[in-house]
CSV table of C-alpha atoms in Angstrom, one decimal:
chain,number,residue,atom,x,y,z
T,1,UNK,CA,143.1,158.9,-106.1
T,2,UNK,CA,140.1,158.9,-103.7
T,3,UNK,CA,138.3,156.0,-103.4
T,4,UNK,CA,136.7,155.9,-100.4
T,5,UNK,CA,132.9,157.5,-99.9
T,6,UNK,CA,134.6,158.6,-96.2
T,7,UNK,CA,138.0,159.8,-97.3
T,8,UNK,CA,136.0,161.7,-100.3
T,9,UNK,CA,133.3,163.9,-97.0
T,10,UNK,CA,136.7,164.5,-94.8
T,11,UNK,CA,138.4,166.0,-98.3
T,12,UNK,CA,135.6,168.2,-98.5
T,13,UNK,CA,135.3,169.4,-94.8
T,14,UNK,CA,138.9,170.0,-94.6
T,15,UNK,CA,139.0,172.4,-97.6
T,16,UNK,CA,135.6,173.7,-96.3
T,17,UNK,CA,137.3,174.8,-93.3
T,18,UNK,CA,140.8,176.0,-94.7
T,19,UNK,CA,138.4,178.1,-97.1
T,20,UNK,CA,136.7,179.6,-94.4
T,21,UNK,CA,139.7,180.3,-92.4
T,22,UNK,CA,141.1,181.7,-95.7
T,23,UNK,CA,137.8,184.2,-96.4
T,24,UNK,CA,138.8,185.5,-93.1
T,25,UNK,CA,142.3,186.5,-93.5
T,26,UNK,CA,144.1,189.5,-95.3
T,27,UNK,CA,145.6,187.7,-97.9
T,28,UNK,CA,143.1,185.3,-99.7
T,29,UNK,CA,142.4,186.4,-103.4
T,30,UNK,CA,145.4,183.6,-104.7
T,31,UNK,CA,144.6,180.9,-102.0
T,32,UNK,CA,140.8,181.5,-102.4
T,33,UNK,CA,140.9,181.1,-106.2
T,34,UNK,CA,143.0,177.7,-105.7
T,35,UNK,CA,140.6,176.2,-102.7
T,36,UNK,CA,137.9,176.7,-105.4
T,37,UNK,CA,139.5,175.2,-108.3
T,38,UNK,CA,140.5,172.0,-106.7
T,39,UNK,CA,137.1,172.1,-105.1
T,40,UNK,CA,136.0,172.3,-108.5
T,41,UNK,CA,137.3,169.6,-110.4
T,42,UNK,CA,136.9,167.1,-107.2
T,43,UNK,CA,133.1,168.0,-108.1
T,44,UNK,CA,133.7,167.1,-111.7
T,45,UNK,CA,135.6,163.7,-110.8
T,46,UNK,CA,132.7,163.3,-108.7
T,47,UNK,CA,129.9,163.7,-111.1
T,48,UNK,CA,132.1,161.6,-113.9
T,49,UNK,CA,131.8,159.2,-111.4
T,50,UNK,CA,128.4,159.0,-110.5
T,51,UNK,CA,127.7,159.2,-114.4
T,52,UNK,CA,129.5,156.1,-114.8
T,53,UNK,CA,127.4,154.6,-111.7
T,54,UNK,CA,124.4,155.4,-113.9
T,55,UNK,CA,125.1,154.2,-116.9
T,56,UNK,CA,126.0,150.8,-115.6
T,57,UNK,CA,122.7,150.9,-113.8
T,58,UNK,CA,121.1,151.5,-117.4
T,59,UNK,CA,123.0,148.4,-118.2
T,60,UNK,CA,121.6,146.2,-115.9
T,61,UNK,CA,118.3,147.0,-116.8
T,62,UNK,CA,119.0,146.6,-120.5
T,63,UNK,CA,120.4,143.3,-119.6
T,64,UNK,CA,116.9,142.6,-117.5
T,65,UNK,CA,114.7,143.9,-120.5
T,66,UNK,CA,116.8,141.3,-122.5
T,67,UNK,CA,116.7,138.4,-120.5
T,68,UNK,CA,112.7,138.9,-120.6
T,69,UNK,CA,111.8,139.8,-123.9
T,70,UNK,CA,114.7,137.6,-125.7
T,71,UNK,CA,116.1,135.3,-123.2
T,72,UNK,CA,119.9,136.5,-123.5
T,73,UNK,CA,122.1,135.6,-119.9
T,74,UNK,CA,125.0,137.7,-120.7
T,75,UNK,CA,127.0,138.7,-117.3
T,76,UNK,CA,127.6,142.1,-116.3
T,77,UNK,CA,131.4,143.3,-115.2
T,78,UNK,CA,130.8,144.1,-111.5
T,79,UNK,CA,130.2,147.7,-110.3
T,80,UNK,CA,132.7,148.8,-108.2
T,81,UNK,CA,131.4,152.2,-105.7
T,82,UNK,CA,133.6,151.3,-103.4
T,83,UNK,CA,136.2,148.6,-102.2
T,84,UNK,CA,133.9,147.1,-100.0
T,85,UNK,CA,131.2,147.0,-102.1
T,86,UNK,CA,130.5,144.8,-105.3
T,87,UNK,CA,127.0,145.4,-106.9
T,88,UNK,CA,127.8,143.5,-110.2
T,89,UNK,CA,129.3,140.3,-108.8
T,90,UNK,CA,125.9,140.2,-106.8
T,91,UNK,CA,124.0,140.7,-109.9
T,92,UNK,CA,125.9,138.1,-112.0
T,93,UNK,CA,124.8,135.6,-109.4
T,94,UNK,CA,121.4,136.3,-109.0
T,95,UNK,CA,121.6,136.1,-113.1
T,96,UNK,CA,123.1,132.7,-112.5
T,97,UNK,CA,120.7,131.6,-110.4
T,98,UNK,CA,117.9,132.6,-112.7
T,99,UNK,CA,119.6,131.1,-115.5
T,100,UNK,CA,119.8,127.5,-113.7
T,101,UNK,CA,116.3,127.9,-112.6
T,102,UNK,CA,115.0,129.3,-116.7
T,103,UNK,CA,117.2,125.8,-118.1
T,104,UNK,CA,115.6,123.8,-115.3
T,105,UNK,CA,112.4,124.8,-116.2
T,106,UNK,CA,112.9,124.5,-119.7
T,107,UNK,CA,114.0,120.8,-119.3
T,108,UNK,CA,111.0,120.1,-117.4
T,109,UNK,CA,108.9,121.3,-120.1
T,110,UNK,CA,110.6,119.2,-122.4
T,111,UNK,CA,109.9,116.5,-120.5
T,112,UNK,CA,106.3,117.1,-119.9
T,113,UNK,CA,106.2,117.8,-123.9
T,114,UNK,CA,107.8,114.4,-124.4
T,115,UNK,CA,105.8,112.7,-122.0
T,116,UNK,CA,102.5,114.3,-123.4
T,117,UNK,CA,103.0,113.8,-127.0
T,118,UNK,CA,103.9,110.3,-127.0
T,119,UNK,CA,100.3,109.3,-125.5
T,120,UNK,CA,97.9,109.2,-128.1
T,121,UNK,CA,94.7,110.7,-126.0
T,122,UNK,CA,94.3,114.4,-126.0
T,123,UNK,CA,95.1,116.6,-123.0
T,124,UNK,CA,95.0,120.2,-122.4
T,125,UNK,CA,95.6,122.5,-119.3
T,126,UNK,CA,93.8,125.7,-118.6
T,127,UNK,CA,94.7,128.4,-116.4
T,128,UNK,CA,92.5,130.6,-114.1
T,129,UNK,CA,91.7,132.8,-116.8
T,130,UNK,CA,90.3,130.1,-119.2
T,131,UNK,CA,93.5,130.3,-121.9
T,132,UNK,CA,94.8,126.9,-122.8
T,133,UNK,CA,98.3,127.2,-121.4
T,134,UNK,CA,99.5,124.3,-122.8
T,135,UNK,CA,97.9,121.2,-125.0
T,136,UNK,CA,99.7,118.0,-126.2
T,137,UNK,CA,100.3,117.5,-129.9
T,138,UNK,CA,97.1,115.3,-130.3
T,139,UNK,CA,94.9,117.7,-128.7
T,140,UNK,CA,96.2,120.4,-131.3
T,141,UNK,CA,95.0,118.2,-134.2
T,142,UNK,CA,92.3,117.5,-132.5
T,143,UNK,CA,90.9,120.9,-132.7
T,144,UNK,CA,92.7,122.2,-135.8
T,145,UNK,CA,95.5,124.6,-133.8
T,146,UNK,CA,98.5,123.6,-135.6
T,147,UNK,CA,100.5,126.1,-133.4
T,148,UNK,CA,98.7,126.2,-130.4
T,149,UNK,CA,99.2,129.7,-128.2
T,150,UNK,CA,97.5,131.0,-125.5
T,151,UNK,CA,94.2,131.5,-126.7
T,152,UNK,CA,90.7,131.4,-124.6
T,153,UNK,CA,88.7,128.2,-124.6
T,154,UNK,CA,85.9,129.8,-125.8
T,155,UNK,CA,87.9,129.9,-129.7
T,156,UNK,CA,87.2,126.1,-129.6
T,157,UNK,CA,85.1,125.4,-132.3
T,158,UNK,CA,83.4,122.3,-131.4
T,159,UNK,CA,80.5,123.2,-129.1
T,160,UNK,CA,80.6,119.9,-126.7
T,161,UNK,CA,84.4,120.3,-126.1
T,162,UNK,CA,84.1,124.3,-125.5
T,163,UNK,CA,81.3,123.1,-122.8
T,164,UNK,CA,83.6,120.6,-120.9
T,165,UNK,CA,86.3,123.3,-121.0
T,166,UNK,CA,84.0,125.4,-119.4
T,167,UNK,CA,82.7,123.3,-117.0
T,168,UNK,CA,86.2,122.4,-115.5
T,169,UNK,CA,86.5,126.0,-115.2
T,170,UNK,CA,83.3,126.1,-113.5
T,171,UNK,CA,82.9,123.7,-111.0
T,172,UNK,CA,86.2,123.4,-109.8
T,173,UNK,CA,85.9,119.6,-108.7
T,174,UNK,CA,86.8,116.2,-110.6
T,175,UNK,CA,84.6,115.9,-113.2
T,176,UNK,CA,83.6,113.1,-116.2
T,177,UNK,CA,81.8,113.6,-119.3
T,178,UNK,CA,81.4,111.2,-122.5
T,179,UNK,CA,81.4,113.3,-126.0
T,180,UNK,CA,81.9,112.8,-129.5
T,181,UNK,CA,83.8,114.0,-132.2
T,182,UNK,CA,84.7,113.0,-135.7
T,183,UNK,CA,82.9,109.7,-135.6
T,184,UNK,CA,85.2,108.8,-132.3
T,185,UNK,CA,83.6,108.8,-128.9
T,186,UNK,CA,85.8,110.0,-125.9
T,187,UNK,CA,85.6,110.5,-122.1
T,188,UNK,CA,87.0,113.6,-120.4
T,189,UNK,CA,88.1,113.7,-116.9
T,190,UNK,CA,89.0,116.9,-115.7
T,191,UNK,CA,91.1,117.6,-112.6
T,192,UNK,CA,91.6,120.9,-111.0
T,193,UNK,CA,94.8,122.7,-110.1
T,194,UNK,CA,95.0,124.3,-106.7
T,195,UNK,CA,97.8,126.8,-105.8
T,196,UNK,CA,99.6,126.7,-102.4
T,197,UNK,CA,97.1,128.8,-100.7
T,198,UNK,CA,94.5,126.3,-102.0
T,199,UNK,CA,93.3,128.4,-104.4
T,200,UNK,CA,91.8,126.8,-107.7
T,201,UNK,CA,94.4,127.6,-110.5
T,202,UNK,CA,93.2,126.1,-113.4
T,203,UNK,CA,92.7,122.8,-114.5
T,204,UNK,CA,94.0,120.0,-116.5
T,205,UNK,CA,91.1,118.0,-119.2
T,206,UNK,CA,92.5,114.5,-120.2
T,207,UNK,CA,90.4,112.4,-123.0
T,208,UNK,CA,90.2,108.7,-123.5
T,209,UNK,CA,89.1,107.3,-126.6
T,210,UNK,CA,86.5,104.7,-125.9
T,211,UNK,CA,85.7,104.0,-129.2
T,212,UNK,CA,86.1,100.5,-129.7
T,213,UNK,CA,84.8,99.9,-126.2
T,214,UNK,CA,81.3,101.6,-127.5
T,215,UNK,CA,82.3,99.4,-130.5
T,216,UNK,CA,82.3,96.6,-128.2
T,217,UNK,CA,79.1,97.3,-126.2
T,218,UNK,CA,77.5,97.5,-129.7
T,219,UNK,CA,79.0,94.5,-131.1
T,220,UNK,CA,77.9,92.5,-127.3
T,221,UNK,CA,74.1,94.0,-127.9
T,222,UNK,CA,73.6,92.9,-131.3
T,223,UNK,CA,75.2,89.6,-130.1
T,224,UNK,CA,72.7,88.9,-127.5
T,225,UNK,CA,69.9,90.0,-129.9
T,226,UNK,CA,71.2,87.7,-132.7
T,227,UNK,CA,71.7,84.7,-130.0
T,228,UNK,CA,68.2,85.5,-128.6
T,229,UNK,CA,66.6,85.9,-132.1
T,230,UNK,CA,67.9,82.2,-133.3
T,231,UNK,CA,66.9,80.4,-130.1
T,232,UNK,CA,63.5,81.8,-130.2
T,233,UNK,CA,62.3,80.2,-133.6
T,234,UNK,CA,63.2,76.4,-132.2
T,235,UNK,CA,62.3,77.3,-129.3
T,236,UNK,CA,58.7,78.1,-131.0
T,237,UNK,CA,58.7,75.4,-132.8
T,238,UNK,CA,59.5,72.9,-130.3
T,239,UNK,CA,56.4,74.7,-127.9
T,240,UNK,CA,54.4,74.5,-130.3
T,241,UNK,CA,54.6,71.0,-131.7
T,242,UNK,CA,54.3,69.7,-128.1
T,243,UNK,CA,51.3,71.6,-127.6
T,244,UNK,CA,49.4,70.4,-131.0
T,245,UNK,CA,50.7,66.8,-129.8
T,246,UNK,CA,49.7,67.3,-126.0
T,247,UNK,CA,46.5,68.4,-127.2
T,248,UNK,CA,45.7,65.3,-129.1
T,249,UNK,CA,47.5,64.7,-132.0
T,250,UNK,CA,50.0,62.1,-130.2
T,251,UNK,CA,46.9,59.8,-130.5
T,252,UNK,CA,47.8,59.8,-134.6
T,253,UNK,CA,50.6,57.7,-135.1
T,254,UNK,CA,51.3,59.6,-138.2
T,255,UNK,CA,51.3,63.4,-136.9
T,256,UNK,CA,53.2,62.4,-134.0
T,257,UNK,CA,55.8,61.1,-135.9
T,258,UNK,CA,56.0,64.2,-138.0
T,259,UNK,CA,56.0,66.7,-134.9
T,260,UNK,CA,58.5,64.6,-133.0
T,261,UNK,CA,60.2,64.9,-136.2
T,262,UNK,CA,60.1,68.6,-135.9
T,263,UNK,CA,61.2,68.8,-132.4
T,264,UNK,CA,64.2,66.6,-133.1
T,265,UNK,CA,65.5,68.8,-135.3
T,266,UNK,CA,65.2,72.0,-134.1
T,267,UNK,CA,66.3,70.3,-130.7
T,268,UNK,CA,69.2,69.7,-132.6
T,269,UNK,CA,69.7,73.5,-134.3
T,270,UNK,CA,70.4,74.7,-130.8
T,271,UNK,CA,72.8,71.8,-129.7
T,272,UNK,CA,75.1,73.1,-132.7
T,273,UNK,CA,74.2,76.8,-132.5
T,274,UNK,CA,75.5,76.8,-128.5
T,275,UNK,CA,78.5,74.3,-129.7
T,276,UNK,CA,79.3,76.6,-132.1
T,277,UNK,CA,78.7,79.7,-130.1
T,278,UNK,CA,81.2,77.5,-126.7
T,279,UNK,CA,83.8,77.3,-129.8
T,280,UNK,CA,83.9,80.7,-131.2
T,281,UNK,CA,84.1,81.9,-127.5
T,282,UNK,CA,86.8,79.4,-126.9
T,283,UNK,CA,88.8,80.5,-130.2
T,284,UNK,CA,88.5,84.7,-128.8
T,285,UNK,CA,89.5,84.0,-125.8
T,286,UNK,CA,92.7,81.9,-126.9
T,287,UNK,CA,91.5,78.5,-125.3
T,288,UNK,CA,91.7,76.3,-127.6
T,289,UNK,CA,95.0,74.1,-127.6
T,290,UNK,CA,95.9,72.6,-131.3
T,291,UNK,CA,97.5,69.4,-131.8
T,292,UNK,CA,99.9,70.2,-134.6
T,293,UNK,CA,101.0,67.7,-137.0
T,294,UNK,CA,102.4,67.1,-139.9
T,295,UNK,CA,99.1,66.9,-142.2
T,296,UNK,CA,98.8,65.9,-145.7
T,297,UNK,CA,96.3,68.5,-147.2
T,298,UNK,CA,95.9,66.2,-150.2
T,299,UNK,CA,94.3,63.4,-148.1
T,300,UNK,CA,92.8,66.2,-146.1
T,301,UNK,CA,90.3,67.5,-148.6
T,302,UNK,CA,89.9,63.8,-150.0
T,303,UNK,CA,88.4,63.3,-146.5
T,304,UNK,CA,86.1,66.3,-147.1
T,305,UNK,CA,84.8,65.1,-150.3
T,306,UNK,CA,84.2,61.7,-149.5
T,307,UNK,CA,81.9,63.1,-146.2
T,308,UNK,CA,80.2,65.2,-148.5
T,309,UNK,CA,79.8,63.3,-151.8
T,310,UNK,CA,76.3,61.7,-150.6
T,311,UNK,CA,75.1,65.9,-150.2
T,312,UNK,CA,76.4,66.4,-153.3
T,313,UNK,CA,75.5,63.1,-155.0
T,314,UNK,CA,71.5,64.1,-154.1
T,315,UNK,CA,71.9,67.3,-156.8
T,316,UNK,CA,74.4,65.5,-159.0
T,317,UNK,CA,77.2,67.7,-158.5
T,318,UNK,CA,80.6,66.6,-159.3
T,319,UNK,CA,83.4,67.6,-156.5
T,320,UNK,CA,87.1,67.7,-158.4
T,321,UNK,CA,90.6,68.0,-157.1
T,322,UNK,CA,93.2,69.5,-158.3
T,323,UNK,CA,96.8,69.4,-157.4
T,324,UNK,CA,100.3,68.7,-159.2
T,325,UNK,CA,101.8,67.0,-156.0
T,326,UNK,CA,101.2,66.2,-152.0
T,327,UNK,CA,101.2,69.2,-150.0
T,328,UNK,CA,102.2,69.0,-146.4
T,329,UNK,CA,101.6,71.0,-143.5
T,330,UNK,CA,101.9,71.6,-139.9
T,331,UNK,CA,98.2,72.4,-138.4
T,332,UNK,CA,95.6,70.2,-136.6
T,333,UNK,CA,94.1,67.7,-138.8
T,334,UNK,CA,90.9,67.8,-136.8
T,335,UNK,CA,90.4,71.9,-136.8
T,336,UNK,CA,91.6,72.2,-140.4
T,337,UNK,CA,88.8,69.4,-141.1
T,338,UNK,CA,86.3,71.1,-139.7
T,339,UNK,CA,87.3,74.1,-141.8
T,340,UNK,CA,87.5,72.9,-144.8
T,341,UNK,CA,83.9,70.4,-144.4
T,342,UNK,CA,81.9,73.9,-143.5
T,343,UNK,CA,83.7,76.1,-147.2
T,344,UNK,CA,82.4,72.5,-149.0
T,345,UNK,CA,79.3,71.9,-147.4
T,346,UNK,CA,78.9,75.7,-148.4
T,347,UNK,CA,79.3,75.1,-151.6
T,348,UNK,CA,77.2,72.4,-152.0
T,349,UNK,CA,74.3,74.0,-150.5
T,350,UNK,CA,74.4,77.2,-152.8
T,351,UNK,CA,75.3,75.8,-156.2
T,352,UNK,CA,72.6,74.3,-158.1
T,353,UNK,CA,71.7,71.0,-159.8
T,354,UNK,CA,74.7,69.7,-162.5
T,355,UNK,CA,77.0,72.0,-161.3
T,356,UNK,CA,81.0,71.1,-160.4
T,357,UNK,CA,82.8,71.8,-156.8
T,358,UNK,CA,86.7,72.7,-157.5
T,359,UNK,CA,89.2,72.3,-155.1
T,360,UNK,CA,92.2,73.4,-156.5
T,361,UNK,CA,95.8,73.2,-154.4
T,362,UNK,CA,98.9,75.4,-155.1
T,363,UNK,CA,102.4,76.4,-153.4
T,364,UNK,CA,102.5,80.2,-152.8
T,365,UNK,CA,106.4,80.6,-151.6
T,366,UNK,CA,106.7,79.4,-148.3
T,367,UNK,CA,102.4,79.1,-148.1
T,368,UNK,CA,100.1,76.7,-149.1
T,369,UNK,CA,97.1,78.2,-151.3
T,370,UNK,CA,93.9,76.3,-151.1
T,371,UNK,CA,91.0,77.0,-153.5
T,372,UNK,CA,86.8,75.7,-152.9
T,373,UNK,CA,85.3,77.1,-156.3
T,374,UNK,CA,81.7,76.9,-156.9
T,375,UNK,CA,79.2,77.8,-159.2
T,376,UNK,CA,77.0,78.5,-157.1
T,377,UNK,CA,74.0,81.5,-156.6
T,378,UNK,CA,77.4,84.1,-155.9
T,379,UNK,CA,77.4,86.9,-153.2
T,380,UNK,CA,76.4,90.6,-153.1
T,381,UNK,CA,78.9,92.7,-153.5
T,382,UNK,CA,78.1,94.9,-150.3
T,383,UNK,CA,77.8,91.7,-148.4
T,384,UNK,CA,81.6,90.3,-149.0
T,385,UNK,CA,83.2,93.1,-146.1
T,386,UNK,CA,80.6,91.2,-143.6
T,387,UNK,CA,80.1,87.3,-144.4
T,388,UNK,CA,83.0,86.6,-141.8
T,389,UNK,CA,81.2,87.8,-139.2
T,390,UNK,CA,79.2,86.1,-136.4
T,391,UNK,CA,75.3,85.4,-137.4
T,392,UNK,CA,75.9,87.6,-140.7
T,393,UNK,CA,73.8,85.7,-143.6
T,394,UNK,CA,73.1,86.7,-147.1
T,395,UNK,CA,70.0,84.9,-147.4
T,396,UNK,CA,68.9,84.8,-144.3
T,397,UNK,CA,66.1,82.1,-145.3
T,398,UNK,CA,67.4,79.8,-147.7
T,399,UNK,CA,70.2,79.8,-144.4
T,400,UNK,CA,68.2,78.6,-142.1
T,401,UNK,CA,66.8,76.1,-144.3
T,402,UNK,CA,69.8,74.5,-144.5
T,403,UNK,CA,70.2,74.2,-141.4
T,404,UNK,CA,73.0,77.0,-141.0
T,405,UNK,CA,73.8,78.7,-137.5
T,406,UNK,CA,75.8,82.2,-138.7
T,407,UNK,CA,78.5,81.3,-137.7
T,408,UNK,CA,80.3,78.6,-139.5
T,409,UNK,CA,82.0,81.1,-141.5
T,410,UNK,CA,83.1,82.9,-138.4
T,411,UNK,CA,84.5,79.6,-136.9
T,412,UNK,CA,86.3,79.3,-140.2
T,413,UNK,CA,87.8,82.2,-140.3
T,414,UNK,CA,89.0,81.8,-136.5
T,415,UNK,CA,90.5,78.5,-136.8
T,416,UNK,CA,92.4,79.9,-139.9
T,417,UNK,CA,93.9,82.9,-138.1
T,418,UNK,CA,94.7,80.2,-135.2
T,419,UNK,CA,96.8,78.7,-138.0
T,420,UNK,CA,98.8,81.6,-138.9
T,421,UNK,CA,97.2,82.4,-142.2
T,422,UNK,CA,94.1,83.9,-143.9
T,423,UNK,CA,90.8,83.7,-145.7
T,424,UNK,CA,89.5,85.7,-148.5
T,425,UNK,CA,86.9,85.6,-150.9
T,426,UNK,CA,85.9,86.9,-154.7
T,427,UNK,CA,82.6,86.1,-156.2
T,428,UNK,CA,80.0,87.3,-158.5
T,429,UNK,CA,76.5,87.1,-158.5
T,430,UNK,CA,74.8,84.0,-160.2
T,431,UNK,CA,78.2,83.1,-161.8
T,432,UNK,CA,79.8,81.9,-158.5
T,433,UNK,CA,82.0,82.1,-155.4
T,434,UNK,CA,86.0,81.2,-155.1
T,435,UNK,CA,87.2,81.0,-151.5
T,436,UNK,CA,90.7,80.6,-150.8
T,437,UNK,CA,92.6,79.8,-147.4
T,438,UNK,CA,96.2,80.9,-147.3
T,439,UNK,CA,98.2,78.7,-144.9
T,440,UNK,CA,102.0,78.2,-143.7
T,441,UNK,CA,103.5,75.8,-144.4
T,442,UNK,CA,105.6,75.6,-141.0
T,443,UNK,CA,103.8,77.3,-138.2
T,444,UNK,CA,105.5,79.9,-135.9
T,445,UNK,CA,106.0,78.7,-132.1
């Protein structure tokens, strides 16, 4: 068997010369006839062979059409031509090679898909040609593409976020933009991708939700105005009474009384308003240390009641108690005072003449439920989501007439939460309000 390219060329010259030597001599017809036929079916084994050469050749490119459309790495048996040289086994290892490469890329994806989706901001990256090339799971919802391919930023609905898209793609620099979309406020920051040449190659748009910092901003500005708004009125009133007394009326003993009067008391609105507003800021900010005792709720309340009986005792109102046993608790006697004397005084202020104050105790499992029921003027029903927070007031004038601030609720609800436990309220208009403070009995350290 020849299997050598160079044993296969001298076969052929030698029978090439022998013929010739033959078609030279006298007797040649036999010999002739043989040369031919052996050069004959060396030409067939030749051509068998070659067609075999082909077909594996239309193998590997089967396999190559495979491994691009389908992703299958099967190996190919190596391609012998000749004993020195191995085509297939070469093949198989550059198919190897690619294969370890595909699977490391693959696994890099994954990670970048794991890493991606677990953040809760949006993120997309676009290539050169303005497809988005690949988007986290929260970007997908974001822009209703449940299965997100490779489709051009300019299918993006929402006109804002098709213009940032396009501006990354434009400018080619760092860039920042503040948008909005379904009631949520983001900032994008896009950074561009450069090739190793330095060429830009895309770019990759990341979104921050700053909602609840705009939240926040809002929340600081009606602050201020709120602050502002309450120190300007005894501010007012304390200019103006020393004007009206500078310009005379201190000579009447009478009128200067009554200003003096005036300015005493709104001197003393603001002393309470910015105690009140040092404590709620101390109570946010986590400042305030409690001294946690064991308290008796029972003598507790009693303590409120007999503070507030003379208040009450001026509209004949009636203040009961109610409660089957003593309930103890672990809290700050102090704090938990202070609590419960604002929900009382409360009540007082927005019940009418003849009317009775319950405060009604009970054990809720492994909590303490405590009751202030009045029968008071009631609250709105649109107002109840708000009344906790700061300067928020239902009646706004009868408040202030009483001498309120905004934010004893507020303060209330703070030093509650500070306890572990909770405040809620149910009430009706002109039938009454029923607050009730929810407390553990043994608070967590």
């Amino acid at each position: 068997m020849i299997d050598s390219r160079h044993e296969l060329i001298s076969f052929y010259i030698v029978f090439t010369l022998l013929l010739i030597t033959n078609l030279y001599s006298q007797n040649n017809s036999q010999v002739t006839i043989l040369f031919l036929l052996i050069l004959l079916i060396l030409m067939i084994m030749q051509y068998g062979r070659s067609m075999t050469y082909l077909n594996q050749l239309k193998k590997y490119d089967e396999v190559a059409a495979n491994i691009q459309e389908h992703r299958d790495w099967s190996n190919i048996s190596p391609l012998v031509i000749e004993q020195q040289e191995v085509i297939g086994v070469q093949y198989n290892k550059l198919m190897r090679l690619i294969q370890k490469q595909e699977f490391r890329n693959r696994r890099n994806m994954q990670i970048i898909s794991i890493i991606t989706n677990s953040i809760q901001d949006p993120m997309v990256i676009l290539n050169i040609n303005g497809e988005l090339e690949y988007a986290n799971n929260r970007f997908k919802e974001w822009v209703n593409m449940s299965a997100l391919k490779r489709v051009s930023f300019q299918e993006v609905k929402n006109e804002s976020l098709r213009k940032i898209l396009e501006d990354a793609l434009i400018c080619e620099t760092t860039r920042k933009k503040q948008l909005e979309i379904n009631q949520k406020y983001y900032i994008s920051t896009a950074h561009p991708i450069f090739n190793e040449r330095e060429d830009f190659n895309g770019a990759v748009i990341l979104f921050h939700d700053i909602t609840d910092i705009k939240k926040y901003e809002s929340l600081q500005k009606e602050f201020f105005g709120n602050v502002s708004h309450e120190l300007k009125t005894p501010i007012s009133a304390i200019k103006g009474c020393t004007e009206i007394l500078l310009n005379g009326a201190k000579n009447d003993p009478q009128t200067c009384d009554e200003f003096l009067t005036i300015i005493q008391d709104e001197n003393n609105r603001m002393e309470q308003l910015v105690k009140d507003l040092l404590l709620i800021n101390r109570y946010e900010h986590d400042q305030i240390k409690h001294n946690t005792d064991r308290v008796c709720l029972n003598e507790l309340l009693t303590d409120c009641i007999v503070q507030t009986l003379n208040i009450a005792n001026l509209k004949n109102q009636k203040i009961m108690l109610e409660a089957t046993e003593d309930y103890s608790l672990d809290g700050d006697y102090i704090k938990l005072q202070h609590c419960f004397l604002n929900l009382l005084t409360n009540a007082i202020h927005y019940s009418g003449e003849d009317t009775t104050i319950t405060i009604r105790i009970r054990q809720r499992g492994s909590n303490i439920e405590t009751q202030v029921i009045d029968q008071g003027i009631g609250i709105p029903a649109a107002d109840i989501p708000h009344i906790f927070e700061r300067f928020y007031r239902v009646d706004r004038a009868r408040s202030r007439h009483t001498g309120g601030t905004g934010l004893g609720l507020s303060i209330v609800a703070s030093i509650i939460e500070a306890h572990g436990g909770n405040i809620k309220v149910k009430s009706e208009l002109n039938k009454g309000s029923k607050f009730i403070v929810t407390l553990p009995q043994k608070m967590k350290k």
